XYZ file of C-alpha atoms in Angstrom:
702
model
C 18.671 -109.824 26.613
C 21.742 -111.121 28.855
C 22.313 -114.296 29.601
C 21.115 -116.100 32.656
C 23.931 -116.631 35.337
C 24.363 -120.059 36.471
C 25.705 -121.225 39.836
C 26.655 -124.611 40.838
C 26.232 -125.749 44.817
C 27.353 -129.333 45.622
C 25.604 -131.286 48.188
C 26.887 -133.103 51.030
C 26.943 -135.945 48.792
C 29.800 -135.864 47.043
C 28.826 -137.572 44.366
C 25.603 -135.116 43.305
C 25.887 -131.725 41.944
C 22.804 -129.475 41.421
C 22.472 -127.007 38.840
C 20.466 -123.583 39.561
C 19.766 -121.049 37.133
C 19.030 -117.633 38.277
C 17.763 -115.400 35.776
C 18.097 -111.909 35.650
C 16.082 -109.617 37.591
C 13.805 -107.244 35.805
C 14.458 -104.101 34.737
C 12.334 -102.180 36.893
C 14.618 -104.047 39.880
C 17.626 -102.420 38.867
C 18.734 -99.656 40.672
C 17.709 -96.071 39.156
C 21.457 -95.016 38.468
C 21.798 -98.431 36.419
C 18.574 -97.798 34.122
C 19.346 -93.569 33.587
C 23.232 -95.116 32.845
C 21.720 -97.800 29.894
C 18.958 -95.436 28.929
C 21.750 -92.240 28.060
C 23.701 -94.982 26.130
C 20.766 -95.877 24.293
C 19.916 -92.352 23.175
C 23.963 -91.331 22.946
C 24.170 -94.264 20.137
C 21.094 -94.501 18.434
C 21.536 -93.633 14.270
C 19.049 -91.174 15.160
C 20.971 -89.360 17.637
C 23.818 -89.602 15.359
C 22.350 -88.339 12.375
C 20.680 -85.261 14.134
C 24.079 -84.308 15.325
C 25.817 -84.425 11.955
C 23.460 -82.389 10.885
C 23.884 -79.844 13.573
C 27.793 -79.949 13.059
C 27.097 -79.881 9.367
C 25.199 -76.402 9.303
C 26.985 -74.716 11.728
C 30.486 -75.983 9.914
C 28.954 -74.418 6.264
C 28.795 -71.013 8.431
C 32.591 -71.324 9.054
C 33.763 -73.004 5.722
C 31.478 -69.627 4.355
C 33.208 -67.322 6.088
C 36.794 -68.479 4.851
C 35.673 -68.808 1.528
C 34.333 -65.217 1.271
C 37.602 -64.200 3.349
C 39.655 -65.350 0.721
C 37.906 -64.415 -1.807
C 37.897 -60.582 -0.332
C 41.494 -60.916 -0.172
C 42.143 -62.369 -3.629
C 40.078 -59.237 -4.799
C 42.244 -56.826 -2.710
C 45.820 -58.227 -2.873
C 47.874 -59.312 -5.401
C 47.482 -62.904 -4.481
C 45.834 -64.672 -6.950
C 48.489 -63.676 -8.968
C 51.090 -64.659 -6.273
C 49.159 -68.118 -6.544
C 49.461 -68.750 -10.680
C 53.273 -67.673 -10.445
C 54.122 -69.917 -8.020
C 52.342 -72.823 -10.142
C 53.891 -72.085 -13.373
C 57.419 -72.242 -11.556
C 56.331 -75.248 -10.269
C 55.442 -76.755 -13.614
C 58.720 -75.679 -14.940
C 56.790 -72.951 -17.181
C 58.974 -70.017 -17.163
C 57.409 -68.145 -19.567
C 54.006 -68.372 -17.964
C 55.313 -67.162 -14.435
C 56.695 -63.640 -16.324
C 53.834 -63.210 -17.656
C 52.091 -63.869 -14.439
C 54.733 -61.161 -12.816
C 54.019 -59.443 -15.692
C 50.015 -58.876 -14.604
C 50.732 -58.674 -11.502
C 52.923 -55.779 -11.375
C 50.383 -54.081 -13.626
C 47.737 -54.948 -10.456
C 50.089 -53.502 -8.468
C 50.336 -50.174 -10.585
C 46.639 -49.517 -11.175
C 46.064 -50.201 -7.153
C 48.886 -47.447 -6.207
C 47.242 -44.777 -8.624
C 44.049 -45.627 -7.047
C 45.056 -44.741 -3.573
C 47.033 -41.458 -4.627
C 43.433 -40.550 -6.021
C 42.217 -41.025 -2.845
C 44.045 -38.386 -0.959
C 42.537 -35.176 -3.688
C 39.058 -37.101 -3.680
C 37.962 -35.339 -0.586
C 38.414 -31.638 -1.533
C 36.844 -33.242 -4.992
C 34.292 -34.216 -3.504
C 33.153 -31.425 -1.135
C 33.939 -29.096 -4.488
C 31.540 -31.322 -6.406
C 28.781 -31.633 -3.432
C 28.956 -27.393 -3.322
C 28.638 -27.174 -6.832
C 25.576 -29.508 -7.191
C 24.129 -27.842 -4.131
C 23.997 -24.760 -5.642
C 22.800 -25.570 -8.830
C 19.856 -27.347 -7.235
C 19.207 -24.733 -5.207
C 19.370 -22.399 -7.967
C 16.858 -24.732 -10.053
C 14.911 -24.984 -7.248
C 14.800 -21.034 -6.836
C 14.085 -20.883 -10.604
C 10.910 -22.849 -10.476
C 9.805 -21.035 -7.667
C 9.885 -18.020 -9.356
C 8.150 -19.552 -12.456
C 5.651 -20.980 -10.324
C 4.700 -17.189 -8.222
C 4.301 -15.738 -11.931
C 2.022 -18.081 -12.769
C 0.031 -18.042 -9.941
C 0.381 -14.141 -8.368
C 1.612 -15.383 -5.379
C 5.096 -14.651 -3.914
C 4.660 -17.370 -1.175
C 5.186 -19.735 -4.236
C 8.796 -18.597 -4.897
C 9.975 -20.825 -1.644
C 7.259 -24.063 -2.280
C 9.651 -26.174 -4.259
C 12.095 -25.505 -1.955
C 10.345 -26.289 1.042
C 9.119 -29.919 -0.954
C 12.574 -31.001 -0.855
C 13.115 -30.477 2.461
C 9.991 -31.746 3.580
C 11.022 -35.598 1.084
C 14.705 -35.134 2.990
C 12.832 -35.334 6.348
C 10.722 -38.223 5.255
C 13.715 -40.582 4.117
C 15.504 -39.556 7.421
C 11.885 -40.998 9.039
C 12.381 -43.838 7.272
C 16.005 -44.428 7.800
C 15.340 -44.067 11.527
C 12.290 -46.504 11.416
C 14.381 -49.380 9.629
C 17.339 -48.548 10.998
C 17.164 -50.534 14.268
C 15.144 -53.907 12.766
C 18.100 -53.894 10.439
C 20.733 -53.528 13.016
C 19.465 -56.763 14.704
C 18.794 -58.346 11.572
C 21.992 -57.956 9.996
C 24.054 -60.132 11.587
C 21.506 -63.373 11.214
C 21.333 -62.328 7.069
C 24.932 -62.049 7.136
C 25.709 -65.878 8.764
C 22.772 -67.174 6.190
C 24.888 -65.405 3.358
C 27.816 -67.428 4.742
C 26.035 -70.878 5.413
C 24.526 -70.577 1.632
C 28.184 -70.336 0.399
C 29.252 -73.029 2.622
C 26.147 -75.058 1.544
C 27.472 -74.643 -2.274
C 30.718 -75.648 -1.474
C 30.355 -78.580 1.097
C 32.678 -76.599 2.935
C 32.742 -79.007 6.160
C 34.104 -82.311 6.927
C 33.204 -85.453 5.460
C 32.350 -87.382 8.730
C 29.223 -84.106 8.465
C 28.402 -84.425 5.218
C 25.052 -86.456 4.480
C 25.606 -90.117 3.959
C 24.756 -89.957 -0.038
C 27.580 -87.314 0.127
C 29.627 -89.005 1.818
C 29.916 -92.060 -0.546
C 30.576 -90.418 -3.576
C 29.106 -93.382 -5.700
C 28.615 -91.667 -9.214
C 30.354 -88.682 -8.805
C 31.123 -86.792 -11.606
C 34.870 -86.219 -11.682
C 36.040 -82.822 -11.785
C 39.700 -81.008 -11.103
C 39.493 -80.625 -7.815
C 38.510 -83.979 -6.957
C 41.395 -85.519 -9.659
C 43.676 -83.039 -7.613
C 42.269 -84.142 -4.080
C 42.539 -87.725 -5.040
C 46.447 -87.527 -5.470
C 47.140 -85.021 -2.860
C 45.496 -87.922 -0.286
C 47.532 -90.504 -2.654
C 49.862 -91.202 0.182
C 53.182 -89.692 -1.763
C 54.637 -86.953 0.148
C 56.324 -85.454 -2.403
C 53.116 -84.793 -4.580
C 51.386 -83.948 -1.643
C 54.055 -81.109 -0.994
C 54.001 -80.084 -4.050
C 50.453 -79.608 -4.507
C 50.450 -77.604 -1.523
C 52.829 -75.258 -2.801
C 51.293 -74.453 -5.818
C 49.150 -71.524 -5.991
C 46.715 -72.757 -7.674
C 46.213 -76.119 -5.266
C 47.492 -78.369 -7.897
C 45.015 -77.343 -10.895
C 48.199 -76.513 -13.392
C 49.018 -80.341 -13.573
C 45.336 -81.339 -15.150
C 44.818 -81.357 -19.027
C 41.650 -80.683 -19.715
C 39.216 -83.446 -18.799
C 37.512 -85.052 -21.707
C 34.755 -87.168 -22.197
C 36.257 -90.716 -23.531
C 33.660 -93.868 -23.767
C 31.747 -94.192 -20.974
C 34.617 -92.294 -18.712
C 36.298 -89.516 -19.179
C 40.634 -89.319 -19.804
C 43.004 -86.591 -17.881
C 46.668 -86.299 -18.284
C 48.096 -85.148 -15.083
C 51.776 -83.525 -15.341
C 53.785 -84.625 -12.441
C 55.678 -82.083 -10.315
C 59.339 -82.575 -10.123
C 60.507 -85.779 -7.843
C 57.542 -87.784 -8.248
C 57.862 -90.658 -10.621
C 55.033 -92.005 -12.606
C 55.337 -95.391 -11.049
C 54.835 -94.471 -7.725
C 51.082 -93.304 -9.016
C 50.845 -96.244 -10.451
C 51.384 -98.476 -7.949
C 48.608 -97.067 -6.197
C 45.601 -97.484 -8.347
C 43.211 -99.173 -6.202
C 43.790 -96.322 -3.387
C 43.567 -93.422 -6.247
C 40.298 -95.635 -7.510
C 38.977 -95.043 -3.548
C 39.905 -91.625 -3.559
C 37.909 -90.936 -6.886
C 34.837 -92.580 -5.380
C 35.169 -95.841 -8.121
C 36.077 -99.268 -7.966
C 39.559 -100.398 -8.710
C 38.737 -101.870 -12.306
C 36.971 -98.671 -13.211
C 40.191 -96.220 -13.092
C 43.264 -97.055 -15.894
C 46.269 -95.768 -15.553
C 48.718 -95.270 -18.598
C 52.114 -93.728 -19.341
C 51.618 -91.170 -22.409
C 54.345 -89.645 -24.346
C 55.186 -86.842 -23.097
C 57.565 -86.717 -19.928
C 56.587 -86.903 -16.264
C 52.986 -87.553 -17.026
C 50.057 -90.178 -16.513
C 47.308 -90.459 -18.310
C 43.732 -91.621 -15.941
C 40.890 -92.672 -17.381
C 38.388 -93.025 -15.368
C 35.248 -95.034 -15.813
C 31.236 -93.910 -15.213
C 30.393 -95.365 -12.156
C 29.001 -99.389 -12.585
C 29.626 -98.183 -16.705
C 31.821 -101.181 -16.864
C 29.605 -104.032 -15.763
C 27.521 -102.915 -18.760
C 27.599 -105.494 -21.957
C 28.447 -104.073 -24.990
C 26.828 -104.728 -28.654
C 26.791 -107.855 -30.723
C 29.559 -108.130 -33.148
C 29.078 -106.475 -36.696
C 30.049 -110.233 -38.198
C 26.673 -111.093 -36.817
C 24.582 -108.024 -37.428
C 26.005 -107.507 -41.117
C 25.107 -110.780 -43.270
C 27.141 -109.450 -46.512
C 30.553 -108.659 -44.369
C 33.436 -109.839 -46.070
C 36.931 -109.705 -45.177
C 40.487 -109.101 -46.422
C 43.248 -111.220 -44.891
C 46.121 -108.346 -46.088
C 44.162 -105.207 -46.098
C 41.300 -105.513 -43.485
C 40.823 -105.616 -39.785
C 39.170 -107.876 -37.539
C 36.323 -106.492 -36.156
C 37.407 -107.604 -32.273
C 34.815 -105.369 -29.755
C 35.496 -101.529 -28.308
C 38.318 -99.473 -26.716
C 36.966 -97.913 -22.893
C 36.729 -95.018 -25.266
C 33.864 -96.543 -26.561
C 35.487 -96.540 -30.146
C 35.595 -99.674 -32.532
C 38.869 -101.640 -31.799
C 40.039 -103.908 -34.784
C 42.778 -105.956 -35.248
C 45.188 -106.444 -38.452
C 46.229 -110.087 -38.824
C 48.336 -109.519 -41.737
C 51.357 -111.933 -41.069
C 51.273 -111.518 -37.605
C 51.605 -114.846 -35.051
C 48.881 -114.546 -32.187
C 48.894 -115.179 -28.405
C 45.907 -115.286 -26.162
C 46.181 -116.170 -22.563
C 44.142 -116.071 -19.710
C 42.513 -117.788 -16.673
C 40.360 -120.561 -16.810
C 36.949 -119.390 -18.515
C 37.511 -115.668 -18.942
C 36.728 -115.740 -22.703
C 39.907 -116.618 -24.590
C 38.236 -119.254 -26.836
C 35.719 -117.049 -27.578
C 37.943 -113.929 -28.756
C 40.669 -115.964 -30.103
C 37.845 -117.914 -32.499
C 36.124 -114.257 -33.347
C 39.363 -113.777 -34.852
C 39.239 -116.748 -37.104
C 35.597 -116.740 -37.931
C 36.366 -113.243 -39.682
C 39.425 -114.432 -41.389
C 37.174 -117.205 -42.639
C 35.164 -114.542 -44.549
C 38.253 -114.321 -46.973
C 38.395 -117.816 -49.280
C 42.116 -117.438 -49.606
C 42.370 -118.668 -45.846
C 43.099 -121.988 -45.250
C 42.836 -122.848 -41.762
C 44.198 -126.210 -40.000
C 42.815 -126.301 -36.347
C 44.165 -128.462 -32.631
C 41.356 -127.892 -30.270
C 42.975 -129.821 -27.086
C 40.167 -128.970 -24.659
C 37.467 -131.206 -27.038
C 34.828 -129.470 -26.084
C 33.407 -128.731 -29.607
C 33.861 -125.057 -29.534
C 35.562 -125.721 -33.049
C 33.195 -127.977 -34.246
C 32.136 -125.326 -36.798
C 34.624 -124.984 -38.507
C 34.413 -129.030 -39.808
C 34.079 -128.385 -43.821
C 35.822 -125.360 -43.480
C 39.196 -126.137 -42.011
C 41.976 -128.765 -44.160
C 42.649 -130.232 -40.231
C 40.599 -130.434 -37.387
C 41.749 -132.299 -34.163
C 39.382 -132.255 -31.260
C 40.104 -133.741 -28.109
C 42.516 -133.556 -24.742
C 44.703 -136.544 -24.837
C 48.203 -137.470 -25.750
C 47.497 -139.062 -28.921
C 45.694 -135.137 -29.929
C 48.753 -133.829 -29.096
C 50.670 -135.705 -31.313
C 48.090 -135.322 -33.967
C 48.143 -131.294 -33.456
C 52.372 -131.719 -32.795
C 52.151 -133.061 -36.810
C 50.077 -130.436 -37.929
C 52.066 -127.685 -36.566
C 55.113 -129.491 -38.180
C 53.103 -129.823 -41.348
C 52.798 -126.054 -40.712
C 56.995 -125.836 -40.704
C 57.521 -128.116 -44.157
C 54.411 -126.117 -46.023
C 56.424 -123.025 -45.246
C 59.782 -124.473 -46.296
C 58.475 -125.192 -49.454
C 56.938 -121.809 -49.913
C 60.231 -120.243 -49.155
C 61.895 -122.428 -51.882
C 59.583 -121.208 -54.172
C 59.649 -117.389 -53.285
C 63.397 -117.931 -53.945
C 62.757 -119.386 -57.189
C 60.432 -116.842 -57.781
C 60.513 -113.693 -55.556
C 57.017 -112.600 -57.290
C 55.192 -115.688 -55.965
C 51.850 -114.619 -53.973
C 50.826 -117.262 -51.218
C 47.630 -117.798 -49.623
C 47.242 -117.263 -45.780
C 47.894 -120.342 -43.761
C 46.890 -120.216 -40.593
C 47.629 -122.875 -37.842
C 45.569 -122.720 -34.582
C 46.137 -124.370 -31.135
C 43.550 -124.222 -28.338
C 44.556 -124.572 -25.026
C 48.213 -124.848 -25.960
C 49.167 -125.619 -22.307
C 48.425 -129.000 -23.097
C 50.608 -129.734 -25.962
C 53.630 -127.827 -23.668
C 52.723 -130.219 -20.659
C 52.546 -133.531 -22.468
C 54.868 -136.226 -21.221
C 54.157 -138.457 -24.428
C 58.056 -139.463 -26.536
C 58.320 -140.928 -30.149
C 59.800 -143.898 -31.313
C 63.232 -141.976 -31.000
C 62.683 -140.759 -27.471
C 62.402 -137.033 -28.191
C 59.293 -135.533 -25.990
C 56.285 -134.088 -27.734
C 55.931 -131.623 -24.772
C 58.398 -129.710 -22.852
C 60.721 -126.368 -24.006
C 63.869 -128.369 -24.861
C 65.877 -128.361 -28.221
C 64.503 -131.882 -28.923
C 60.772 -131.106 -27.451
C 59.020 -131.368 -31.119
C 55.606 -129.256 -30.270
C 57.837 -126.209 -28.983
C 60.616 -126.429 -31.841
C 58.041 -126.813 -34.155
C 55.836 -123.442 -33.116
C 59.434 -121.858 -32.966
C 59.931 -122.578 -36.727
C 56.891 -121.265 -37.653
C 57.740 -117.885 -35.721
C 60.938 -117.884 -37.199
C 60.168 -117.253 -40.600
C 56.306 -118.208 -41.753
C 55.079 -114.625 -41.453
C 57.134 -113.582 -44.684
C 55.095 -116.141 -46.563
C 52.094 -116.416 -44.997
C 52.157 -118.804 -42.584
C 51.098 -118.116 -39.554
C 50.802 -119.467 -36.253
C 47.724 -118.497 -33.281
C 48.116 -120.104 -30.084
C 45.151 -119.543 -26.956
C 46.438 -120.907 -23.383
C 45.574 -120.265 -19.788
C 47.059 -119.753 -16.606
C 50.845 -119.186 -18.177
C 54.147 -120.156 -16.608
C 57.140 -120.640 -17.863
C 56.494 -124.313 -18.100
C 53.181 -124.692 -20.217
C 54.159 -121.051 -21.927
C 58.047 -121.139 -22.752
C 59.204 -117.523 -23.177
C 60.742 -118.539 -26.786
C 57.249 -119.349 -27.616
C 55.523 -116.105 -25.945
C 57.779 -113.603 -27.268
C 57.961 -114.993 -30.592
C 53.811 -113.690 -31.319
C 53.590 -110.242 -33.044
C 50.174 -109.740 -31.270
C 49.864 -110.448 -27.519
C 46.808 -110.343 -25.732
C 45.830 -111.079 -22.270
C 42.503 -111.798 -20.206
C 42.196 -111.559 -16.372
C 45.308 -113.148 -14.713
C 46.215 -113.841 -11.384
C 49.763 -111.858 -10.519
C 52.176 -109.272 -12.190
C 54.679 -111.729 -13.223
C 52.208 -113.811 -15.216
C 50.741 -110.310 -17.218
C 54.626 -110.123 -17.627
C 54.658 -113.433 -19.375
C 51.581 -112.834 -21.139
C 52.246 -109.489 -22.537
C 55.712 -108.459 -22.265
C 57.565 -106.025 -19.362
C 57.517 -103.205 -21.433
C 53.847 -103.364 -21.930
C 53.580 -103.943 -18.044
C 56.015 -101.000 -17.350
C 53.550 -99.060 -19.413
C 50.485 -99.385 -17.450
C 48.998 -102.916 -19.190
C 47.789 -104.597 -16.153
C 45.771 -107.631 -17.064
C 46.489 -109.032 -13.193
C 43.616 -106.055 -11.679
C 41.116 -107.522 -14.047
C 38.316 -109.200 -11.995
C 38.242 -113.095 -12.639
C 34.535 -113.577 -13.867
C 33.363 -110.162 -13.916
C 35.594 -109.148 -16.579
C 35.043 -111.947 -19.057
C 35.965 -111.394 -22.413
C 37.761 -108.090 -21.642
C 41.742 -107.999 -22.856
C 44.595 -106.129 -22.503
C 46.288 -106.174 -25.899
C 49.871 -105.209 -27.375
C 50.176 -105.272 -30.639
C 51.236 -103.056 -33.563
C 47.925 -104.694 -35.277
C 45.575 -102.325 -33.427
C 45.159 -98.420 -33.030
C 46.726 -97.635 -29.894
C 46.712 -94.323 -28.588
C 50.125 -92.605 -28.832
C 52.566 -93.158 -26.159
C 50.908 -96.102 -24.656
C 52.270 -99.817 -25.531
C 49.180 -101.837 -24.675
C 45.046 -101.160 -24.968
C 42.146 -102.363 -23.265
C 39.123 -104.135 -25.654
C 36.198 -105.418 -24.676
C 35.744 -108.126 -27.168
C 32.182 -109.355 -28.593
C 31.032 -112.324 -27.658
C 29.954 -114.906 -30.775
C 27.629 -117.913 -29.605
C 27.968 -121.240 -30.565
C 24.752 -120.746 -33.417
C 26.182 -117.267 -35.002
C 29.266 -118.495 -35.525
C 27.533 -121.665 -37.397
C 25.700 -118.964 -39.354
C 28.910 -117.288 -40.375
C 30.925 -120.378 -40.929
C 28.307 -121.514 -43.527
C 28.542 -118.518 -44.568
C 32.273 -118.706 -45.206
C 31.684 -122.311 -46.715
C 29.399 -120.806 -49.148
C 32.375 -119.043 -50.537
C 35.008 -122.151 -51.263
C 34.644 -124.583 -53.657
C 34.610 -127.378 -51.001
C 36.639 -128.216 -48.144
C 37.547 -131.884 -47.199
C 38.319 -131.791 -43.522
C 40.944 -134.350 -42.388
C 40.123 -135.142 -38.151
C 43.901 -136.768 -38.437
C 47.365 -136.521 -39.184
C 48.651 -139.836 -40.133
C 52.508 -139.984 -41.202
C 55.372 -142.309 -42.600
C 52.924 -144.514 -43.860
C 52.692 -146.557 -47.541
C 50.462 -144.246 -49.967
C 48.076 -145.123 -52.742
C 48.593 -141.632 -54.816
C 45.567 -142.389 -56.937
C 43.419 -143.173 -54.088
C 44.533 -140.634 -52.072
C 43.370 -138.352 -55.097
C 39.742 -139.770 -55.225
C 39.674 -139.035 -51.540
C 40.524 -135.289 -51.374
C 38.097 -134.802 -54.276
C 35.254 -135.602 -51.301
C 31.820 -135.570 -53.006
C 33.407 -132.909 -55.707
C 32.416 -133.615 -59.528
C 35.709 -132.157 -60.540
C 38.560 -129.789 -58.841
C 41.290 -128.014 -60.174
C 44.891 -129.541 -60.491
C 46.353 -126.863 -58.218
C 44.003 -127.378 -54.987
C 44.362 -131.059 -55.830
C 47.818 -130.802 -54.902
C 47.290 -128.658 -51.848
C 45.025 -131.111 -50.483
C 47.334 -134.015 -51.264
C 50.148 -132.297 -49.181
C 47.288 -131.453 -46.507
C 46.842 -135.289 -46.145
C 49.939 -136.475 -46.333
C 53.161 -133.937 -46.036
C 55.754 -136.384 -46.178
C 54.367 -137.621 -49.178
C 52.625 -135.389 -50.908
C 54.540 -131.812 -49.607
C 56.937 -131.244 -52.204
C 54.723 -132.519 -55.407
C 54.350 -130.167 -58.236
C 51.742 -130.238 -60.965
C 54.208 -132.579 -63.088
C 54.184 -135.557 -60.463
C 50.260 -135.206 -60.163
C 50.164 -135.256 -64.421
C 52.408 -138.644 -63.768
C 50.029 -140.308 -61.813
C 47.188 -139.763 -63.806
C 48.822 -140.589 -67.120
C 50.193 -143.962 -65.523
C 46.335 -144.838 -64.597
C 45.671 -143.672 -68.164
C 43.430 -140.424 -67.314
C 43.511 -137.717 -69.662
C 43.640 -134.361 -68.589
C 40.529 -132.100 -68.897
C 40.276 -128.447 -68.880
C 37.299 -126.424 -66.947
C 36.652 -122.410 -67.691
C 40.462 -122.829 -69.228
C 41.763 -124.058 -66.399
C 43.168 -128.240 -65.856
C 40.957 -129.971 -63.682
C 40.550 -133.300 -61.979
C 37.569 -135.019 -62.696
C 36.101 -137.730 -60.002
C 34.569 -139.908 -62.610
C 37.766 -140.307 -64.257
C 40.072 -141.140 -61.169
C 36.828 -143.438 -59.624
C 36.914 -145.570 -63.098
C 40.697 -145.622 -62.952
C 40.179 -147.339 -59.497
C 38.010 -149.988 -60.680
C 39.950 -150.907 -63.768
C 43.249 -151.167 -61.464
C 41.520 -153.371 -59.515
C 39.980 -155.369 -62.115
C 43.281 -155.738 -63.824
C 44.535 -156.715 -60.393
C 41.928 -159.061 -59.886
C 42.340 -161.142 -63.072
C 46.072 -161.226 -62.549
C 45.798 -162.865 -59.415
C 43.097 -165.303 -61.153
C 45.920 -166.390 -63.453
């Protein structure tokens, strides 16, 4: 309904204004031509009218398209056009051997056609001779048959009976043809049009706007060679479009066979000369839309072959379906082998299991907030925890309890986002450096010595890099300068820790040069990224080589592609020629993580977890020994030394068996053995401390 018309009238008194509302006239009061125009406009723009018009145009164009297709097929069958197309396609692809082969086939076809045409010059005479011979033999046979009949019936007139029967049959055929010919001539054109319509309908030979709605949308349409070539042709790259038009096979020679790859298909496209791979990579969204897919359902990578792009196209909606649970959850008997095993991380886009080797590799995982970074990092640590040789020192600078299940499993567990927690995390990493140096010195003394893996994990590492706190010597804990304590400690571990199995795992979000310095991110052997905001961040996370090779974490959908990682590492199987792989990680919830860590704790004799790192203070070695023994009755001496080193790297980092023996002898504790190995018993240490305290009290009383 249209709006009412409003008129303003002023009375003679200037201060009074009258408002009059005049309603629209009734439709019946409008002139006839106005009402007719409105009716025509409504009828023309109505959806039913548009649908009917498209249907009429579509079926008419099916006939035109069918005629074009039949004409092309006929022309190909009668000429050497097909061979010419394949020859031009081979030349465009640079395959001169194939071009020469098609040229030879075309020449053989022309020779055979020439022979057939020359045979046609002699065929009328040969046909006449054949007809005469056949007619003579036929008449002779009929007369002979008539003679036999006449002898049998003793009637001379039966001699011509077979001949007359044949004449009457021919006359009947002529009559039938005369009767059918008229309707056939009338219906023939209609039957021909129907045949052309059938061909056009089957090939959908009509413009896109005229096709039915479900065909126009193309949602979930299977990927075929013609669809891929058409999508490339309409990509907006002039050199590519012109090259496809010039190819005799309309571009089909560019494509490798389309193969099923997981929840999608994969095809390699050899680009024609003059078209670079980055021209196709930069138009990922348009290519996806041309393939009737969303942008996140098409991945473009660069394989080993030159001038080639590899397209992986997901089945429509397949990437929105969750993957199955982790084998760590479903297989309660699973164990880990740090040196030779691989952590089950998830599935690649082909649906194959994606497993990562952690052996002597530093790790960096980054991405936007709330995209599954902690879950992805924690799943690797959960797998490694099933190798009882692995020791963890963990700093969770978010402090939300994501790593709480490692209490009693990690030797250090710091949880919290404050500057104090950053200071403790920094000192934890510096402890890794001291342990690394101790191991390097031991390796120099004995090249055959083997160390248990020590993994330091800092989650939300950007908090450490951005921390403004400074120590008593005015050295900052955060930052990326040569005086920055956290930055320098991480760099030292990256530089030398790998060879003695001291590793650094970091998780950080929304990377920048300030919260993730270049030297730190490039020190990681395994770099993985969840969804990011920009291509520049993708380069920071994975490196320029991986991004140039097709890695695109910045094209993942924030919130929708949670847990999907783009990984650049030599520790995971990557298709030959590619520099990265996309992995959909298994999600392991808190309850399942607690169950896994319970299994990991059962593999160990018992671990005392420290929740703070204290340094540079007076130590009581005997009391510290009792502290690290915890609730255990006896602990191997080597494990006692290791736990003391974790308790205070400064005081006990360089302790040997001799240092421990010296303290125990001074306290009157004799060495004991259990199962052939030296142990320290909690009972002995407790008694020695009690005796010492008693002696101290007596001395004070005197």
